[in-house]
Coordinates of C-alpha atoms and ligand atoms in Angstrom, one line a residue:
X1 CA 45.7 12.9 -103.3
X2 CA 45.7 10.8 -100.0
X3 CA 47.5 7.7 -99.9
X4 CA 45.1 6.1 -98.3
X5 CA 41.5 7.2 -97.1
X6 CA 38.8 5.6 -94.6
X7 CA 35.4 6.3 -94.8
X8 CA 33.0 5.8 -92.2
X9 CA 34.0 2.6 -91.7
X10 CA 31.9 -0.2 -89.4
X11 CA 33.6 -3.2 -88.4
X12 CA 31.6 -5.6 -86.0
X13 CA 33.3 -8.6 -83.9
X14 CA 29.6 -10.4 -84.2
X15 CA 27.0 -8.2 -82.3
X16 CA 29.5 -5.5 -80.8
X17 CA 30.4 -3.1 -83.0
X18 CA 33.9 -2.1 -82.4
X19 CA 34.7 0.5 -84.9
X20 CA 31.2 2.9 -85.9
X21 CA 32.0 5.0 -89.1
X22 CA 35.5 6.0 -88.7
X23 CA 36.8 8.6 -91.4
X24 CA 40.2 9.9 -91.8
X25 CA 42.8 10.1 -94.4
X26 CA 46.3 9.9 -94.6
X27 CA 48.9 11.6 -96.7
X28 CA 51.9 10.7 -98.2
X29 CA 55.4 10.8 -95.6
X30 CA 53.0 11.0 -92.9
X31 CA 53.2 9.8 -89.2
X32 CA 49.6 9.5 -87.5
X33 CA 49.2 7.9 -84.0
X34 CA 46.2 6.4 -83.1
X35 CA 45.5 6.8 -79.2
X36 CA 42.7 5.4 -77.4
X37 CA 42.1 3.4 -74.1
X38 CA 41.9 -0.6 -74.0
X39 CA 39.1 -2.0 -76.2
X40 CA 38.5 1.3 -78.2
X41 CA 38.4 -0.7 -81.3
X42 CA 41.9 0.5 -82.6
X43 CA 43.5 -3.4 -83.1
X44 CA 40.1 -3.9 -85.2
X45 CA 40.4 -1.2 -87.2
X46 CA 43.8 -1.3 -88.3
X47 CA 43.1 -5.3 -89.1
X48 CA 40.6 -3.9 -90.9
X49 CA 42.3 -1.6 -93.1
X50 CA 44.8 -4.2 -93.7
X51 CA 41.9 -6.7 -94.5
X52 CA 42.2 -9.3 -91.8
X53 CA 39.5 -8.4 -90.2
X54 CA 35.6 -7.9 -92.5
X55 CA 34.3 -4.5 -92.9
X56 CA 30.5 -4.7 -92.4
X57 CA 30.5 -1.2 -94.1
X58 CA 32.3 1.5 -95.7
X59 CA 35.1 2.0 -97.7
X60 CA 38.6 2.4 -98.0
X61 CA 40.9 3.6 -101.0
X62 CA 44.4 3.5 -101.1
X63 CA 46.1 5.6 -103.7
X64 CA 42.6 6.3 -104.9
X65 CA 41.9 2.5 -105.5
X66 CA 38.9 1.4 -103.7
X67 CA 40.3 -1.7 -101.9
X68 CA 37.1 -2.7 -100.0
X69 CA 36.6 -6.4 -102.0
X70 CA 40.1 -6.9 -101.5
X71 CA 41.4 -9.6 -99.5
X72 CA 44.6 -9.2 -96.9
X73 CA 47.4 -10.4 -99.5
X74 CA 46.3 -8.9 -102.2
X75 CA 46.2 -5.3 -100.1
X76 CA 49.6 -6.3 -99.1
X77 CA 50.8 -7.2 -102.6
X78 CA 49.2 -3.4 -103.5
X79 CA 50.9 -1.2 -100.4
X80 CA 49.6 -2.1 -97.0
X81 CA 51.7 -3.3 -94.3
X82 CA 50.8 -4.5 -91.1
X83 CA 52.9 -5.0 -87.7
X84 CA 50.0 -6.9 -85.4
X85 CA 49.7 -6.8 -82.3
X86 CA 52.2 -9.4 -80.3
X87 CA 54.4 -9.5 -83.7
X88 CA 53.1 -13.2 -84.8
X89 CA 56.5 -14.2 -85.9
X90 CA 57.2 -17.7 -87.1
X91 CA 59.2 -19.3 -84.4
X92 CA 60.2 -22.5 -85.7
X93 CA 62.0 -19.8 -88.4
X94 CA 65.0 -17.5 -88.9
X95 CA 64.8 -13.9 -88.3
X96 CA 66.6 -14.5 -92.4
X97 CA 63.7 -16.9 -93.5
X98 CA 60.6 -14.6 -92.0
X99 CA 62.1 -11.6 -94.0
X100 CA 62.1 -13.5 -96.9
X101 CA 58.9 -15.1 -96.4
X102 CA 57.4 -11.5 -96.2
X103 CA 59.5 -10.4 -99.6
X104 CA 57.5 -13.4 -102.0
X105 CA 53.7 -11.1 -100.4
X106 CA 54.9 -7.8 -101.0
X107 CA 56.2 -6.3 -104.4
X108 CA 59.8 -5.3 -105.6
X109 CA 61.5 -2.3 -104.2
X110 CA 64.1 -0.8 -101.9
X111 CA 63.8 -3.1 -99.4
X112 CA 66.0 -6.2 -99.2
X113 CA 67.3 -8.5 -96.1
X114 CA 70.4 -6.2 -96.1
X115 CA 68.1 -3.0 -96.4
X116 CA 66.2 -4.5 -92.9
X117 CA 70.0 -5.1 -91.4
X118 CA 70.4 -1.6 -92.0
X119 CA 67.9 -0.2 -90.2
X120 CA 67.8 -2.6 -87.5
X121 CA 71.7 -3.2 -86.9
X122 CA 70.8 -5.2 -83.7
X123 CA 69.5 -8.1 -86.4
X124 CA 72.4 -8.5 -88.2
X125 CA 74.3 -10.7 -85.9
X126 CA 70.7 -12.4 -85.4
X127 CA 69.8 -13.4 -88.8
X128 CA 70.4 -17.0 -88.6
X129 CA 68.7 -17.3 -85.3
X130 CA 65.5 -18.4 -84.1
X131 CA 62.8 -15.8 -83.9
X132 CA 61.7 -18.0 -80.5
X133 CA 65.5 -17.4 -79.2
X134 CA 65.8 -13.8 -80.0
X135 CA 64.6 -10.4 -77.4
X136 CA 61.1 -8.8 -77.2
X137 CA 63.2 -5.8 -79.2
X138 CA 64.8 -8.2 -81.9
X139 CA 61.4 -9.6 -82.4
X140 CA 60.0 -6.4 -82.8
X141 CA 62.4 -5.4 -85.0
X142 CA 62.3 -8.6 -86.8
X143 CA 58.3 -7.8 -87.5
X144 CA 59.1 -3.9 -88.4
X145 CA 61.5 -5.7 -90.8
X146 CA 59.2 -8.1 -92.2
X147 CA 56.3 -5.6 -92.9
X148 CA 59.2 -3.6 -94.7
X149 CA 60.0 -6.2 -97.2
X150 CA 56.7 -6.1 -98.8
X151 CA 57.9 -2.4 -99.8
X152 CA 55.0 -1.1 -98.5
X153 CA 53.2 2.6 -98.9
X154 CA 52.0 2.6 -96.0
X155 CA 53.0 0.5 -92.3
X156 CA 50.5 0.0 -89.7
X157 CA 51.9 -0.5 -86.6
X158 CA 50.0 -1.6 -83.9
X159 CA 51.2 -0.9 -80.2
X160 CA 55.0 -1.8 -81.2
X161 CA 55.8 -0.6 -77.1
X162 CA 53.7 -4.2 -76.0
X163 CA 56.0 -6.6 -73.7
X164 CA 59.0 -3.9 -73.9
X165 CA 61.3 -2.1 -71.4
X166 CA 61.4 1.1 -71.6
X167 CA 65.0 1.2 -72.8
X168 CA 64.1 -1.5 -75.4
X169 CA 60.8 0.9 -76.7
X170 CA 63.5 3.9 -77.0
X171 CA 65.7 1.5 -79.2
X172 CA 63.0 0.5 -81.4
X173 CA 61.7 4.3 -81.8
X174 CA 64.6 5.4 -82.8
X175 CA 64.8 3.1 -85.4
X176 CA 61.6 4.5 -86.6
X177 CA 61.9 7.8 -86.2
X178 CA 64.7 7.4 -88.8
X179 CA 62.1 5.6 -91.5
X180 CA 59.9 8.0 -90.6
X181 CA 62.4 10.6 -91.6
X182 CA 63.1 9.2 -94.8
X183 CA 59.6 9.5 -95.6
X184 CA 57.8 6.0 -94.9
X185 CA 54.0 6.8 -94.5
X186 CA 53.2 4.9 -90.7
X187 CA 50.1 4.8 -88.8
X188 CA 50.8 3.6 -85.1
X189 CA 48.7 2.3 -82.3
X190 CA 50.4 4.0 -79.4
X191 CA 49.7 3.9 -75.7
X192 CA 51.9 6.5 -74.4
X193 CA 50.4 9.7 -75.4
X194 CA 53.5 11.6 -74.6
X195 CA 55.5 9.8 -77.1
X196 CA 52.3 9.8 -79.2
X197 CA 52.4 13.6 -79.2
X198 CA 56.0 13.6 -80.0
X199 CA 56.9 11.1 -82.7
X200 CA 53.2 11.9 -84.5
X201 CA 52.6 14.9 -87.2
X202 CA 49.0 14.1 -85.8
X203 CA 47.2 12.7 -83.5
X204 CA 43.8 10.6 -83.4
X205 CA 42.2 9.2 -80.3
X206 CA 39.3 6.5 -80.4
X207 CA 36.6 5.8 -77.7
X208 CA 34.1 3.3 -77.9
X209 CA 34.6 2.7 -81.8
X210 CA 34.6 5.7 -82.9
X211 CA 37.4 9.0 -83.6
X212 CA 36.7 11.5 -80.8
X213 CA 39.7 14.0 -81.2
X214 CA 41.9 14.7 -84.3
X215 CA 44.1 16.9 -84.6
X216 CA 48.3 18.2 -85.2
X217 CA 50.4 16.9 -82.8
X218 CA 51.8 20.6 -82.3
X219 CA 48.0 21.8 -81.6
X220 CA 46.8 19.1 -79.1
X221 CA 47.7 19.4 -75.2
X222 CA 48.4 16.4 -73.5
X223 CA 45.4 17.6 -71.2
X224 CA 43.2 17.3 -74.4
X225 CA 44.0 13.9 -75.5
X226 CA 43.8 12.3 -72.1
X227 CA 40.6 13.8 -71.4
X228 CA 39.6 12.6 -75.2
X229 CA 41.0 9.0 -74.3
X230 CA 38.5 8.8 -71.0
X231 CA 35.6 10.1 -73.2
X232 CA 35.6 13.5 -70.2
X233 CA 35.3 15.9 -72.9
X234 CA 32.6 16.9 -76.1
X235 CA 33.9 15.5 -79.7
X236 CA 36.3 17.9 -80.9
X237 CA 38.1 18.3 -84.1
X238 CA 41.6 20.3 -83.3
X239 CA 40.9 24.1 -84.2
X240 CA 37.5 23.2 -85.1
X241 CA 34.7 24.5 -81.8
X242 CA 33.1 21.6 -80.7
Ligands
ATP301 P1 43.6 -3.0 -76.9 O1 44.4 -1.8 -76.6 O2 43.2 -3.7 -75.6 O3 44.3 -3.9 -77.9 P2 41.9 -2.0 -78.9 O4 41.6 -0.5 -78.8 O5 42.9 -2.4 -79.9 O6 42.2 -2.5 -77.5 P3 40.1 -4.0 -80.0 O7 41.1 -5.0 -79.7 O8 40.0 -3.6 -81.4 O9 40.5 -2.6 -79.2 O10 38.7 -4.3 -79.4 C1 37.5 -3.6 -79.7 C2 36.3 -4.3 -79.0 O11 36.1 -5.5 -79.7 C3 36.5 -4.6 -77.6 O12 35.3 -4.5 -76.9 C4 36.9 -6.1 -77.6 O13 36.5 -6.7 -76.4 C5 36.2 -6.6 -78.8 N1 36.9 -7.7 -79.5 C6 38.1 -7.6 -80.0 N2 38.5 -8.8 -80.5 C7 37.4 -9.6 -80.4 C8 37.1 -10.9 -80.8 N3 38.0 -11.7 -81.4 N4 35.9 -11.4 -80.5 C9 35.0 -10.7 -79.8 N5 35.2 -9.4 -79.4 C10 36.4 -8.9 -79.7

């Protein structure tokens, strides 16, 4: 069964439509990157799937639940996780007291404060700090960390790379490329198609609102996603003829 499954979902930011029947599903351990240019619709519909933003139609089920009527903390307190776009930390608050916030939303399981520290060593000496005082990278790992503690089934991650150094980005994909590895079930909003390609078992790109390329990372050319991304090419399921 998939862990969690859209189907042709509609989200509207009042007369614009910004995502137009998206379908896809996502399986357990699973790594899919969402490509697509500025103002695709990809922050709307991962807020969407997370229940921050209304669905004006369709569904989607996680773990075979239909979660539609459900709002945003109860979705978290039942498996999704989301990272927004710009983090939205509490500033006035410790990286400590954010984590913890996040633990009373979620529901018991591997991960605890010293679980996070783990995973994101550069915290540790950070914990009591600030969230306002601390690095674009320690804030970003800071939100990783705080969507963790709700011991989610799935992340959603949207552009993590925002506001970063290159160098910084490579730190904070190496720290998920090793929860990726141990399984965690992510969905990511990335930008950089190259590292999109790479980190990704697959790939999906959206244009205008709606999925115009899916396919395994190991089948897709950069070629086809970028033409994909500027809407060049015909719709084109990967291995399916368009
Ligand atoms: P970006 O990479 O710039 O974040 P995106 O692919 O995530 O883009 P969205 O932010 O979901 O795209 O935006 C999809 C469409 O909805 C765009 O046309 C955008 O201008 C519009 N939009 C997004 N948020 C709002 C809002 N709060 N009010 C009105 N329109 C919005």
């Amino acid at each position: 069964m998939n862990l969690l499954a859209v189907e042709n979902l509609q989200a509207r930011h009042g007369l614009l439509q910004a995502v137009r029947g998206v379908s896809f599903a996502l399986h357990k351990g699973e790594t899919l990157a969402l490509v697509g240019a500025n103002g695709a619709g990809k922050t709307t519909l991962l807020r969407t799937i997370a229940g921050a933003h209304p669905a004006s139609g369709g569904r989607v089920r996680l773990n075979g639940t239909d979660i539609d009527d459900r709002p945003a903390h109860q979705r978290a307190a039942m498996g999704i996780a989301l990272v927004p776009e710009g983090r939205k930390l509490f500033s006035r608050m410790t990286v400590e007291e954010n984590l913890l916030l996040a633990r009373a939303a979620g529901r018991p399981g591997r991960w605890t404060v010293d679980a996070v520290m783990q995973a994101f060593p550069n915290l540790q000496k950070r914990r009591r700090h600030l969230t306002a005082h601390l690095s674009g990278g320690e804030q970003q790992a800071t939100a990783i960390g705080r969507a963790l503690m709700t011991n989610p089934d799935v992340l959603l991650l949207d552009e993590v790379s925002l506001g970063l150094s290159p160098l910084v980005v490579d730190q904070v994909y190496a720290q998920l490329e090793s929860l990726m590895a141990s399984g965690t079930t992510i969905l990511l909003v990335e930008q950089d198609l190259r590292r999109a390609l790479r980190v990704a078992d697959r790939v999906m790109c959206m244009l205008e609102g709606s999925i115009v390329l899916e396919g395994a990372a190991r089948d897709l050319t950069r070629e086809q996603v970028t033409e994909a991304y500027f809407g060049l090419g015909r719709a084109t399921v990967a291995g399916i003829p368009a």
